[in-house]
PDB file of C-alpha atoms and ligand atoms in Angstrom:
ATOM      1  CA  UNK W  26       1.309 -13.362   5.174  1.00 96.00           C
ATOM      2  CA  UNK W  27       0.446 -17.016   5.029  1.00 97.00           C
ATOM      3  CA  UNK W  28      -2.491 -19.414   4.413  1.00 98.00           C
ATOM      4  CA  UNK W  29      -1.638 -21.040   7.674  1.00 97.00           C
ATOM      5  CA  UNK W  30      -1.935 -17.957  10.055  1.00 97.00           C
ATOM      6  CA  UNK W  31      -4.753 -18.245  12.546  1.00 97.00           C
ATOM      7  CA  UNK W  32      -7.521 -15.632  12.046  1.00 98.00           C
ATOM      8  CA  UNK W  33      -7.743 -13.152  14.947  1.00 98.00           C
ATOM      9  CA  UNK W  34     -11.324 -12.151  14.016  1.00 98.00           C
ATOM     10  CA  UNK W  35     -14.150 -13.088  11.681  1.00 98.00           C
ATOM     11  CA  UNK W  36     -16.608 -10.925   9.893  1.00 98.00           C
ATOM     12  CA  UNK W  37     -19.119 -11.086   6.953  1.00 98.00           C
ATOM     13  CA  UNK W  38     -18.946  -9.211   3.681  1.00 98.00           C
ATOM     14  CA  UNK W  39     -20.474  -5.799   4.228  1.00 98.00           C
ATOM     15  CA  UNK W  40     -19.001  -5.347   7.736  1.00 98.00           C
ATOM     16  CA  UNK W  41     -16.913  -2.476   9.011  1.00 98.00           C
ATOM     17  CA  UNK W  42     -13.680  -3.215  11.038  1.00 98.00           C
ATOM     18  CA  UNK W  43     -11.037  -1.219  12.805  1.00 98.00           C
ATOM     19  CA  UNK W  44      -7.450  -2.455  12.552  1.00 98.00           C
ATOM     20  CA  UNK W  45      -5.053  -1.244  15.285  1.00 98.00           C
ATOM     21  CA  UNK W  46      -1.498  -1.204  13.987  1.00 98.00           C
ATOM     22  CA  UNK W  47       1.956  -0.941  15.511  1.00 98.00           C
ATOM     23  CA  UNK W  48       4.537   1.070  13.505  1.00 98.00           C
ATOM     24  CA  UNK W  49       7.089  -0.748  11.400  1.00 97.00           C
ATOM     25  CA  UNK W  50       9.484  -1.013  14.263  1.00 97.00           C
ATOM     26  CA  UNK W  51       6.831  -2.749  16.430  1.00 97.00           C
ATOM     27  CA  UNK W  52       6.646   0.546  18.384  1.00 97.00           C
ATOM     28  CA  UNK W  53      10.284  -0.338  19.799  1.00 96.00           C
ATOM     29  CA  UNK W  54      11.806   3.083  18.804  1.00 96.00           C
ATOM     30  CA  UNK W  55      10.493   5.941  20.978  1.00 95.00           C
ATOM     31  CA  UNK W  56      13.651   8.051  21.412  1.00 96.00           C
ATOM     32  CA  UNK W  57      16.386   9.302  19.119  1.00 97.00           C
ATOM     33  CA  UNK W  58      19.111   7.297  21.018  1.00 96.00           C
ATOM     34  CA  UNK W  59      17.237   4.096  19.972  1.00 96.00           C
ATOM     35  CA  UNK W  60      18.582   2.824  16.621  1.00 95.00           C
ATOM     36  CA  UNK W  61      17.263   0.688  13.794  1.00 92.00           C
ATOM     37  CA  UNK W  62      19.825  -2.075  14.434  1.00 91.00           C
ATOM     38  CA  UNK W  63      18.631  -2.390  18.058  1.00 91.00           C
ATOM     39  CA  UNK W  64      15.150  -3.531  16.895  1.00 92.00           C
ATOM     40  CA  UNK W  65      16.161  -6.612  14.840  1.00 82.00           C
ATOM     41  CA  UNK W  66      14.681  -7.701  11.547  1.00 83.00           C
ATOM     42  CA  UNK W  67      12.289 -10.172  13.172  1.00 87.00           C
ATOM     43  CA  UNK W  68      10.301  -7.226  14.587  1.00 92.00           C
ATOM     44  CA  UNK W  69      10.267  -5.154  11.441  1.00 93.00           C
ATOM     45  CA  UNK W  70       7.021  -4.530   9.571  1.00 95.00           C
ATOM     46  CA  UNK W  71       4.378  -6.282  11.798  1.00 97.00           C
ATOM     47  CA  UNK W  72       0.877  -6.496  10.271  1.00 98.00           C
ATOM     48  CA  UNK W  73      -2.334  -6.755  12.274  1.00 98.00           C
ATOM     49  CA  UNK W  74      -4.450  -9.759  11.361  1.00 98.00           C
ATOM     50  CA  UNK W  75      -5.438 -11.779   9.690  1.00 98.00           C
ATOM     51  CA  UNK W  76      -9.124 -11.102   9.351  1.00 98.00           C
ATOM     52  CA  UNK W  77     -11.333 -13.966   8.098  1.00 98.00           C
ATOM     53  CA  UNK W  78     -14.140 -12.864   5.877  1.00 98.00           C
ATOM     54  CA  UNK W  79     -16.800 -15.544   5.967  1.00 97.00           C
ATOM     55  CA  UNK W  80     -18.098 -15.170   2.462  1.00 93.00           C
ATOM     56  CA  UNK W  81     -14.792 -14.947   0.659  1.00 98.00           C
ATOM     57  CA  UNK W  82     -13.812 -17.878  -1.582  1.00 98.00           C
ATOM     58  CA  UNK W  83     -10.781 -18.380  -3.774  1.00 98.00           C
ATOM     59  CA  UNK W  84     -11.264 -16.526  -7.113  1.00 98.00           C
ATOM     60  CA  UNK W  85     -13.360 -13.778  -5.515  1.00 98.00           C
ATOM     61  CA  UNK W  86     -12.072 -10.274  -5.128  1.00 98.00           C
ATOM     62  CA  UNK W  87     -11.797  -8.519  -1.738  1.00 98.00           C
ATOM     63  CA  UNK W  88     -12.964  -4.890  -1.872  1.00 98.00           C
ATOM     64  CA  UNK W  89     -11.326  -2.913   0.989  1.00 98.00           C
ATOM     65  CA  UNK W  90     -12.624   0.657   1.384  1.00 98.00           C
ATOM     66  CA  UNK W  91     -10.356   2.800   3.569  1.00 98.00           C
ATOM     67  CA  UNK W  92     -12.904   4.706   5.657  1.00 98.00           C
ATOM     68  CA  UNK W  93     -10.492   6.398   7.980  1.00 98.00           C
ATOM     69  CA  UNK W  94      -6.932   6.418   9.079  1.00 98.00           C
ATOM     70  CA  UNK W  95      -6.083   7.841  12.489  1.00 98.00           C
ATOM     71  CA  UNK W  96      -2.463   8.201  13.513  1.00 98.00           C
ATOM     72  CA  UNK W  97      -0.531   8.797  16.658  1.00 98.00           C
ATOM     73  CA  UNK W  98       0.934  12.361  17.444  1.00 97.00           C
ATOM     74  CA  UNK W  99       4.510  11.234  16.874  1.00 97.00           C
ATOM     75  CA  UNK W 100       6.368   9.318  14.121  1.00 98.00           C
ATOM     76  CA  UNK W 101       9.898   7.976  13.684  1.00 98.00           C
ATOM     77  CA  UNK W 102      12.419   7.758  10.761  1.00 98.00           C
ATOM     78  CA  UNK W 103      15.724   5.957  10.669  1.00 97.00           C
ATOM     79  CA  UNK W 104      18.639   5.797   8.241  1.00 96.00           C
ATOM     80  CA  UNK W 105      21.582   3.417   8.309  1.00 94.00           C
ATOM     81  CA  UNK W 106      24.774   2.844   6.259  1.00 96.00           C
ATOM     82  CA  UNK W 107      24.202   0.797   3.061  1.00 94.00           C
ATOM     83  CA  UNK W 108      20.401   0.698   3.413  1.00 94.00           C
ATOM     84  CA  UNK W 109      18.237   2.342   0.763  1.00 96.00           C
ATOM     85  CA  UNK W 110      19.122   4.482  -2.191  1.00 96.00           C
ATOM     86  CA  UNK W 111      21.410   6.871  -0.291  1.00 97.00           C
ATOM     87  CA  UNK W 112      22.836   4.235   2.087  1.00 95.00           C
ATOM     88  CA  UNK W 113      26.482   4.694   0.799  1.00 97.00           C
ATOM     89  CA  UNK W 114      26.388   8.237   1.903  1.00 97.00           C
ATOM     90  CA  UNK W 115      25.414   7.618   5.534  1.00 97.00           C
ATOM     91  CA  UNK W 116      28.348   6.674   7.836  1.00 97.00           C
ATOM     92  CA  UNK W 117      26.309   6.118  10.894  1.00 96.00           C
ATOM     93  CA  UNK W 118      22.768   5.111  11.959  1.00 96.00           C
ATOM     94  CA  UNK W 119      20.454   8.036  12.869  1.00 97.00           C
ATOM     95  CA  UNK W 120      16.992   8.115  14.371  1.00 98.00           C
ATOM     96  CA  UNK W 121      14.703  11.111  14.119  1.00 98.00           C
ATOM     97  CA  UNK W 122      11.557  11.356  16.161  1.00 98.00           C
ATOM     98  CA  UNK W 123       9.094  13.683  14.409  1.00 98.00           C
ATOM     99  CA  UNK W 124       6.068  15.233  16.173  1.00 98.00           C
ATOM    100  CA  UNK W 125       2.802  15.870  14.474  1.00 98.00           C
ATOM    101  CA  UNK W 126       0.707  18.941  15.548  1.00 98.00           C
ATOM    102  CA  UNK W 127      -2.541  20.133  14.139  1.00 97.00           C
ATOM    103  CA  UNK W 128      -2.198  17.748  11.086  1.00 97.00           C
ATOM    104  CA  UNK W 129       1.344  19.134  10.287  1.00 98.00           C
ATOM    105  CA  UNK W 130       4.567  17.196  10.304  1.00 98.00           C
ATOM    106  CA  UNK W 131       7.018  19.177  12.413  1.00 98.00           C
ATOM    107  CA  UNK W 132      10.112  18.131  10.430  1.00 98.00           C
ATOM    108  CA  UNK W 133      12.502  20.775  11.758  1.00 98.00           C
ATOM    109  CA  UNK W 134      12.484  24.494  12.754  1.00 97.00           C
ATOM    110  CA  UNK W 135      12.114  25.541   9.108  1.00 98.00           C
ATOM    111  CA  UNK W 136      10.012  22.865   7.556  1.00 98.00           C
ATOM    112  CA  UNK W 137       6.406  21.961   8.457  1.00 98.00           C
ATOM    113  CA  UNK W 138       4.106  20.214   6.002  1.00 98.00           C
ATOM    114  CA  UNK W 139       0.742  18.370   5.843  1.00 98.00           C
ATOM    115  CA  UNK W 140       0.367  14.729   6.919  1.00 98.00           C
ATOM    116  CA  UNK W 141      -1.058  12.422   4.283  1.00 98.00           C
ATOM    117  CA  UNK W 142      -1.679   9.158   6.241  1.00 98.00           C
ATOM    118  CA  UNK W 143      -1.349   5.976   4.202  1.00 98.00           C
ATOM    119  CA  UNK W 144      -1.012   2.252   4.599  1.00 98.00           C
ATOM    120  CA  UNK W 145       2.352   0.664   3.634  1.00 98.00           C
ATOM    121  CA  UNK W 146       1.506  -3.051   4.182  1.00 98.00           C
ATOM    122  CA  UNK W 147      -1.982  -4.408   3.242  1.00 98.00           C
ATOM    123  CA  UNK W 148      -2.737  -7.693   1.714  1.00 98.00           C
ATOM    124  CA  UNK W 149      -4.390 -11.173   1.669  1.00 98.00           C
ATOM    125  CA  UNK W 150      -2.776 -14.539   2.163  1.00 98.00           C
ATOM    126  CA  UNK W 151      -1.054 -16.085  -0.784  1.00 98.00           C
ATOM    127  CA  UNK W 152      -2.540 -19.504  -1.871  1.00 97.00           C
ATOM    128  CA  UNK W 153       0.193 -21.783  -0.657  1.00 96.00           C
ATOM    129  CA  UNK W 154       3.520 -19.915   0.142  1.00 96.00           C
ATOM    130  CA  UNK W 155       4.317 -17.615   3.008  1.00 97.00           C
ATOM    131  CA  UNK W 156       5.417 -14.194   2.084  1.00 97.00           C
ATOM    132  CA  UNK W 157       7.067 -11.830   4.596  1.00 97.00           C
ATOM    133  CA  UNK W 158       5.187  -8.766   5.478  1.00 97.00           C
ATOM    134  CA  UNK W 159       8.324  -6.833   4.285  1.00 96.00           C
ATOM    135  CA  UNK W 160       7.708  -8.060   0.720  1.00 97.00           C
ATOM    136  CA  UNK W 161       5.118  -6.934  -1.836  1.00 98.00           C
ATOM    137  CA  UNK W 162       3.527  -9.086  -4.536  1.00 98.00           C
ATOM    138  CA  UNK W 163       0.331 -10.122  -6.283  1.00 98.00           C
ATOM    139  CA  UNK W 164      -1.357 -10.558  -2.869  1.00 98.00           C
ATOM    140  CA  UNK W 165      -0.582  -6.938  -2.019  1.00 98.00           C
ATOM    141  CA  UNK W 166       1.743  -6.824   1.119  1.00 98.00           C
ATOM    142  CA  UNK W 167       4.419  -4.200   1.440  1.00 98.00           C
ATOM    143  CA  UNK W 168       3.431  -2.158  -1.658  1.00 98.00           C
ATOM    144  CA  UNK W 169       4.210   1.151  -0.088  1.00 98.00           C
ATOM    145  CA  UNK W 170       1.826   2.929  -2.485  1.00 98.00           C
ATOM    146  CA  UNK W 171       1.255   6.504  -1.297  1.00 98.00           C
ATOM    147  CA  UNK W 172      -2.245   6.581  -2.740  1.00 98.00           C
ATOM    148  CA  UNK W 173      -3.586   3.966  -0.263  1.00 99.00           C
ATOM    149  CA  UNK W 174      -5.212   6.688   1.835  1.00 99.00           C
ATOM    150  CA  UNK W 175      -8.491   7.540   3.442  1.00 98.00           C
ATOM    151  CA  UNK W 176     -11.198   7.248   0.778  1.00 98.00           C
ATOM    152  CA  UNK W 177      -9.320   4.828  -1.414  1.00 98.00           C
ATOM    153  CA  UNK W 178     -10.751   1.437  -2.508  1.00 98.00           C
ATOM    154  CA  UNK W 179      -8.207  -1.418  -2.855  1.00 99.00           C
ATOM    155  CA  UNK W 180      -9.011  -4.535  -4.766  1.00 98.00           C
ATOM    156  CA  UNK W 181      -7.085  -7.658  -3.629  1.00 99.00           C
ATOM    157  CA  UNK W 182      -7.209 -11.246  -4.690  1.00 98.00           C
ATOM    158  CA  UNK W 183      -8.846 -13.992  -2.481  1.00 98.00           C
ATOM    159  CA  UNK W 184      -6.446 -16.877  -2.709  1.00 98.00           C
ATOM    160  CA  UNK W 185      -7.728 -18.829   0.353  1.00 98.00           C
ATOM    161  CA  UNK W 186     -11.127 -19.217   2.105  1.00 98.00           C
ATOM    162  CA  UNK W 187     -11.682 -16.150   4.272  1.00 98.00           C
ATOM    163  CA  UNK W 188      -9.115 -14.139   2.190  1.00 98.00           C
ATOM    164  CA  UNK W 189      -7.065 -13.538   5.502  1.00 98.00           C
ATOM    165  CA  UNK W 190      -6.497  -9.731   5.259  1.00 98.00           C
ATOM    166  CA  UNK W 191      -3.712  -8.144   7.283  1.00 98.00           C
ATOM    167  CA  UNK W 192      -2.321  -4.607   7.381  1.00 98.00           C
ATOM    168  CA  UNK W 193       0.142  -2.448   9.091  1.00 98.00           C
ATOM    169  CA  UNK W 194       3.144  -0.128   8.465  1.00 98.00           C
ATOM    170  CA  UNK W 195       1.220   3.187   8.442  1.00 98.00           C
ATOM    171  CA  UNK W 196       3.012   6.301   7.346  1.00 98.00           C
ATOM    172  CA  UNK W 197       1.954   9.789   8.362  1.00 98.00           C
ATOM    173  CA  UNK W 198       3.410  10.757   5.000  1.00 98.00           C
ATOM    174  CA  UNK W 199       5.555   9.117   2.377  1.00 98.00           C
ATOM    175  CA  UNK W 200       6.818  10.162  -1.078  1.00 98.00           C
ATOM    176  CA  UNK W 201       6.925   8.035  -4.178  1.00 98.00           C
ATOM    177  CA  UNK W 202      10.124   5.880  -3.957  1.00 98.00           C
ATOM    178  CA  UNK W 203      10.512   5.728  -0.116  1.00 98.00           C
ATOM    179  CA  UNK W 204      14.156   6.154  -0.738  1.00 97.00           C
ATOM    180  CA  UNK W 205      15.620   5.719   2.707  1.00 97.00           C
ATOM    181  CA  UNK W 206      13.282   2.763   3.319  1.00 96.00           C
ATOM    182  CA  UNK W 207      10.959   4.389   5.637  1.00 97.00           C
ATOM    183  CA  UNK W 208       8.168   6.807   5.527  1.00 98.00           C
ATOM    184  CA  UNK W 209       7.203   8.682   8.673  1.00 98.00           C
ATOM    185  CA  UNK W 210       6.581   5.525  10.553  1.00 98.00           C
ATOM    186  CA  UNK W 211       3.669   5.687  13.008  1.00 98.00           C
ATOM    187  CA  UNK W 212       1.108   3.530  14.925  1.00 98.00           C
ATOM    188  CA  UNK W 213      -2.542   4.116  14.232  1.00 98.00           C
ATOM    189  CA  UNK W 214      -6.057   2.818  13.532  1.00 98.00           C
ATOM    190  CA  UNK W 215      -7.470   1.996  10.170  1.00 99.00           C
ATOM    191  CA  UNK W 216     -11.299   1.747   9.596  1.00 99.00           C
ATOM    192  CA  UNK W 217     -12.205  -0.311   6.636  1.00 98.00           C
ATOM    193  CA  UNK W 218     -15.436  -1.487   4.947  1.00 98.00           C
ATOM    194  CA  UNK W 219     -14.971  -4.971   3.558  1.00 98.00           C
ATOM    195  CA  UNK W 220     -16.989  -6.419   0.695  1.00 98.00           C
ATOM    196  CA  UNK W 221     -16.627  -9.711  -1.357  1.00 98.00           C
ATOM    197  CA  UNK W 222     -16.980  -9.303  -5.189  1.00 98.00           C
ATOM    198  CA  UNK W 223     -17.920 -12.519  -6.969  1.00 98.00           C
ATOM    199  CA  UNK W 224     -17.690 -13.426 -10.657  1.00 97.00           C
ATOM    200  CA  UNK W 225     -15.470 -10.652 -11.654  1.00 96.00           C
ATOM    201  CA  UNK W 226     -11.804 -10.747 -12.844  1.00 96.00           C
ATOM    202  CA  UNK W 227      -9.575  -7.763 -12.562  1.00 98.00           C
ATOM    203  CA  UNK W 228      -5.692  -7.482 -12.846  1.00 98.00           C
ATOM    204  CA  UNK W 229      -4.966  -7.198  -9.139  1.00 98.00           C
ATOM    205  CA  UNK W 230      -4.016  -5.416  -7.092  1.00 98.00           C
ATOM    206  CA  UNK W 231      -6.011  -2.449  -8.304  1.00 98.00           C
ATOM    207  CA  UNK W 232      -6.691   0.826  -6.491  1.00 98.00           C
ATOM    208  CA  UNK W 233      -9.305   3.560  -6.882  1.00 98.00           C
ATOM    209  CA  UNK W 234      -8.401   6.835  -5.292  1.00 98.00           C
ATOM    210  CA  UNK W 235      -9.291  10.521  -6.096  1.00 98.00           C
ATOM    211  CA  UNK W 236      -9.466  11.022  -9.790  1.00 98.00           C
ATOM    212  CA  UNK W 237      -7.639   7.795 -10.723  1.00 98.00           C
ATOM    213  CA  UNK W 238      -7.917   4.117 -11.035  1.00 98.00           C
ATOM    214  CA  UNK W 239      -4.571   2.321 -10.808  1.00 98.00           C
ATOM    215  CA  UNK W 240      -2.944  -1.092 -11.372  1.00 99.00           C
ATOM    216  CA  UNK W 241      -0.083  -1.865  -8.917  1.00 99.00           C
ATOM    217  CA  UNK W 242       2.616  -4.483  -9.659  1.00 98.00           C
ATOM    218  CA  UNK W 243       5.837  -5.650  -7.913  1.00 98.00           C
ATOM    219  CA  UNK W 244       8.863  -7.430  -9.459  1.00 98.00           C
ATOM    220  CA  UNK W 245      12.564  -8.051  -9.000  1.00 98.00           C
ATOM    221  CA  UNK W 246      13.360  -4.835 -10.831  1.00 98.00           C
ATOM    222  CA  UNK W 247      11.645  -1.527 -11.280  1.00 98.00           C
ATOM    223  CA  UNK W 248      11.708  -2.015 -15.099  1.00 98.00           C
ATOM    224  CA  UNK W 249       9.716  -5.359 -14.778  1.00 98.00           C
ATOM    225  CA  UNK W 250       7.303  -3.774 -12.173  1.00 98.00           C
ATOM    226  CA  UNK W 251       6.651  -0.790 -14.473  1.00 98.00           C
ATOM    227  CA  UNK W 252       6.025  -3.143 -17.422  1.00 98.00           C
ATOM    228  CA  UNK W 253       3.765  -5.374 -15.392  1.00 98.00           C
ATOM    229  CA  UNK W 254       1.624  -2.457 -14.022  1.00 99.00           C
ATOM    230  CA  UNK W 255       1.333  -1.132 -17.625  1.00 99.00           C
ATOM    231  CA  UNK W 256       0.344  -4.561 -19.058  1.00 98.00           C
ATOM    232  CA  UNK W 257      -2.237  -4.951 -16.312  1.00 98.00           C
ATOM    233  CA  UNK W 258      -3.825  -1.546 -17.042  1.00 98.00           C
ATOM    234  CA  UNK W 259      -3.819  -2.210 -20.855  1.00 98.00           C
ATOM    235  CA  UNK W 260      -5.561  -5.588 -20.274  1.00 98.00           C
ATOM    236  CA  UNK W 261      -8.139  -3.825 -18.001  1.00 98.00           C
ATOM    237  CA  UNK W 262      -8.815  -1.262 -20.703  1.00 98.00           C
ATOM    238  CA  UNK W 263      -9.154  -3.861 -23.408  1.00 98.00           C
ATOM    239  CA  UNK W 264     -11.063  -6.628 -21.568  1.00 98.00           C
ATOM    240  CA  UNK W 265     -13.139  -4.750 -19.046  1.00 98.00           C
ATOM    241  CA  UNK W 266     -13.653  -1.194 -20.341  1.00 98.00           C
ATOM    242  CA  UNK W 267     -13.818  -2.204 -24.058  1.00 98.00           C
ATOM    243  CA  UNK W 268     -11.219  -0.155 -25.883  1.00 98.00           C
ATOM    244  CA  UNK W 269      -9.560  -1.648 -29.002  1.00 98.00           C
ATOM    245  CA  UNK W 270      -6.090  -3.168 -28.339  1.00 98.00           C
ATOM    246  CA  UNK W 271      -3.991  -0.618 -30.143  1.00 98.00           C
ATOM    247  CA  UNK W 272      -5.999   2.393 -29.111  1.00 98.00           C
ATOM    248  CA  UNK W 273      -5.710   1.335 -25.490  1.00 98.00           C
ATOM    249  CA  UNK W 274      -2.022   1.329 -25.851  1.00 98.00           C
ATOM    250  CA  UNK W 275      -1.945   4.780 -27.441  1.00 98.00           C
ATOM    251  CA  UNK W 276      -4.258   6.215 -24.788  1.00 98.00           C
ATOM    252  CA  UNK W 277      -2.050   5.025 -22.005  1.00 98.00           C
ATOM    253  CA  UNK W 278       1.002   6.763 -23.730  1.00 98.00           C
ATOM    254  CA  UNK W 279      -0.966   9.952 -23.681  1.00 98.00           C
ATOM    255  CA  UNK W 280      -2.817   9.966 -20.265  1.00 98.00           C
ATOM    256  CA  UNK W 281      -1.716   6.991 -18.281  1.00 98.00           C
ATOM    257  CA  UNK W 282       0.964   8.037 -15.837  1.00 98.00           C
ATOM    258  CA  UNK W 283       3.458   5.360 -14.815  1.00 98.00           C
ATOM    259  CA  UNK W 284       4.813   6.035 -11.360  1.00 98.00           C
ATOM    260  CA  UNK W 285       7.098   4.621  -8.796  1.00 98.00           C
ATOM    261  CA  UNK W 286       5.635   3.297  -5.521  1.00 98.00           C
ATOM    262  CA  UNK W 287       8.857   2.179  -3.857  1.00 98.00           C
ATOM    263  CA  UNK W 288      12.462   1.103  -4.897  1.00 98.00           C
ATOM    264  CA  UNK W 289      13.749  -0.225  -1.443  1.00 96.00           C
ATOM    265  CA  UNK W 290      11.801  -3.441  -0.598  1.00 94.00           C
ATOM    266  CA  UNK W 291      12.811  -7.018  -1.672  1.00 96.00           C
ATOM    267  CA  UNK W 292      10.679  -6.429  -4.786  1.00 98.00           C
ATOM    268  CA  UNK W 293      10.167  -3.094  -6.441  1.00 98.00           C
ATOM    269  CA  UNK W 294       6.584  -1.655  -6.905  1.00 98.00           C
ATOM    270  CA  UNK W 295       5.175   0.524  -9.689  1.00 98.00           C
ATOM    271  CA  UNK W 296       1.706   1.661 -10.591  1.00 98.00           C
ATOM    272  CA  UNK W 297      -0.136   2.888 -13.718  1.00 98.00           C
ATOM    273  CA  UNK W 298      -2.591   5.663 -13.105  1.00 98.00           C
ATOM    274  CA  UNK W 299      -5.568   6.183 -15.335  1.00 98.00           C
ATOM    275  CA  UNK W 300      -8.029   9.124 -15.085  1.00 98.00           C
ATOM    276  CA  UNK W 301     -11.439   7.889 -14.028  1.00 98.00           C
ATOM    277  CA  UNK W 302     -13.306   9.978 -16.624  1.00 98.00           C
ATOM    278  CA  UNK W 303     -12.152   7.425 -19.267  1.00 98.00           C
ATOM    279  CA  UNK W 304     -14.257   4.781 -17.531  1.00 98.00           C
ATOM    280  CA  UNK W 305     -17.202   7.109 -17.362  1.00 98.00           C
ATOM    281  CA  UNK W 306     -17.069   7.743 -21.120  1.00 98.00           C
ATOM    282  CA  UNK W 307     -17.332   4.000 -21.657  1.00 98.00           C
ATOM    283  CA  UNK W 308     -20.009   3.523 -19.004  1.00 98.00           C
ATOM    284  CA  UNK W 309     -17.735   1.300 -16.946  1.00 98.00           C
ATOM    285  CA  UNK W 310     -18.020   1.455 -13.129  1.00 96.00           C
ATOM    286  CA  UNK W 311     -15.673  -0.121 -10.673  1.00 95.00           C
ATOM    287  CA  UNK W 312     -17.662  -2.239  -8.263  1.00 92.00           C
TER     288      UNK W 312
HETATM  289 CA1   CA I 607       6.788  -0.479   3.922  1.00 97.23          CA
HETATM  290 CA1   CA I 608       7.301   1.692   6.580  1.00 97.23          CA
END
């Protein structure tokens, strides 16, 4: 993701857009005899975009509401030696093609479970640098947060005119951690409503989904990412919602769940989840 990428489309704040996305292997793996190493890192984690939002100026916030996620009827997973948390225990590469029928992942003869489609890569352009779509950061990117699902609202920074939103790397389902470096990788279509928020500061990226509002942070280590996500939520509680400093800390220690997004990308990602009823009690509403 880069400030220099040419926009593929232009819209205004308030418009609805559909992103068609390849899977994280650029759709190059269709059979189980095709291995991860045959794809090559250059083709890993493509993102569709960037989208230019006419009204977005640096300092604004891009509000991305995930209206729908449609996925294909077959996904792919791979493992390889020395990749991911369990890499030392894999002596050979393996590809598994996994069908999806009636909203269920057909994992094997014994195990079928619900899909929960999510977006692995979604972000805006950084102000000056170019960040690989394989790397997460303050701009969003490869956050692999399993709560970026249909119905979620993601808040991203606008660092350059037009924001330059891109996304890809859909997963039919993925667990916190993403321990073998892939979810159930799958092509699909994401429908989003885009809006520009002006004159507001939030510790970004932030996410609203289900009963929670979340801060998401990425850093070299999981420890640092966890601390940053916590500090961001604390700042949000004190500066935006209006809790006293010490009380905000105590509250997070009681009902703020600190969770892992992923531990396998170039930076690690964590999130702090706060129940939305807290905001309601203080008459604070996310825009
Ligand atoms: Ca990913
Ligand atoms: Ca992925």
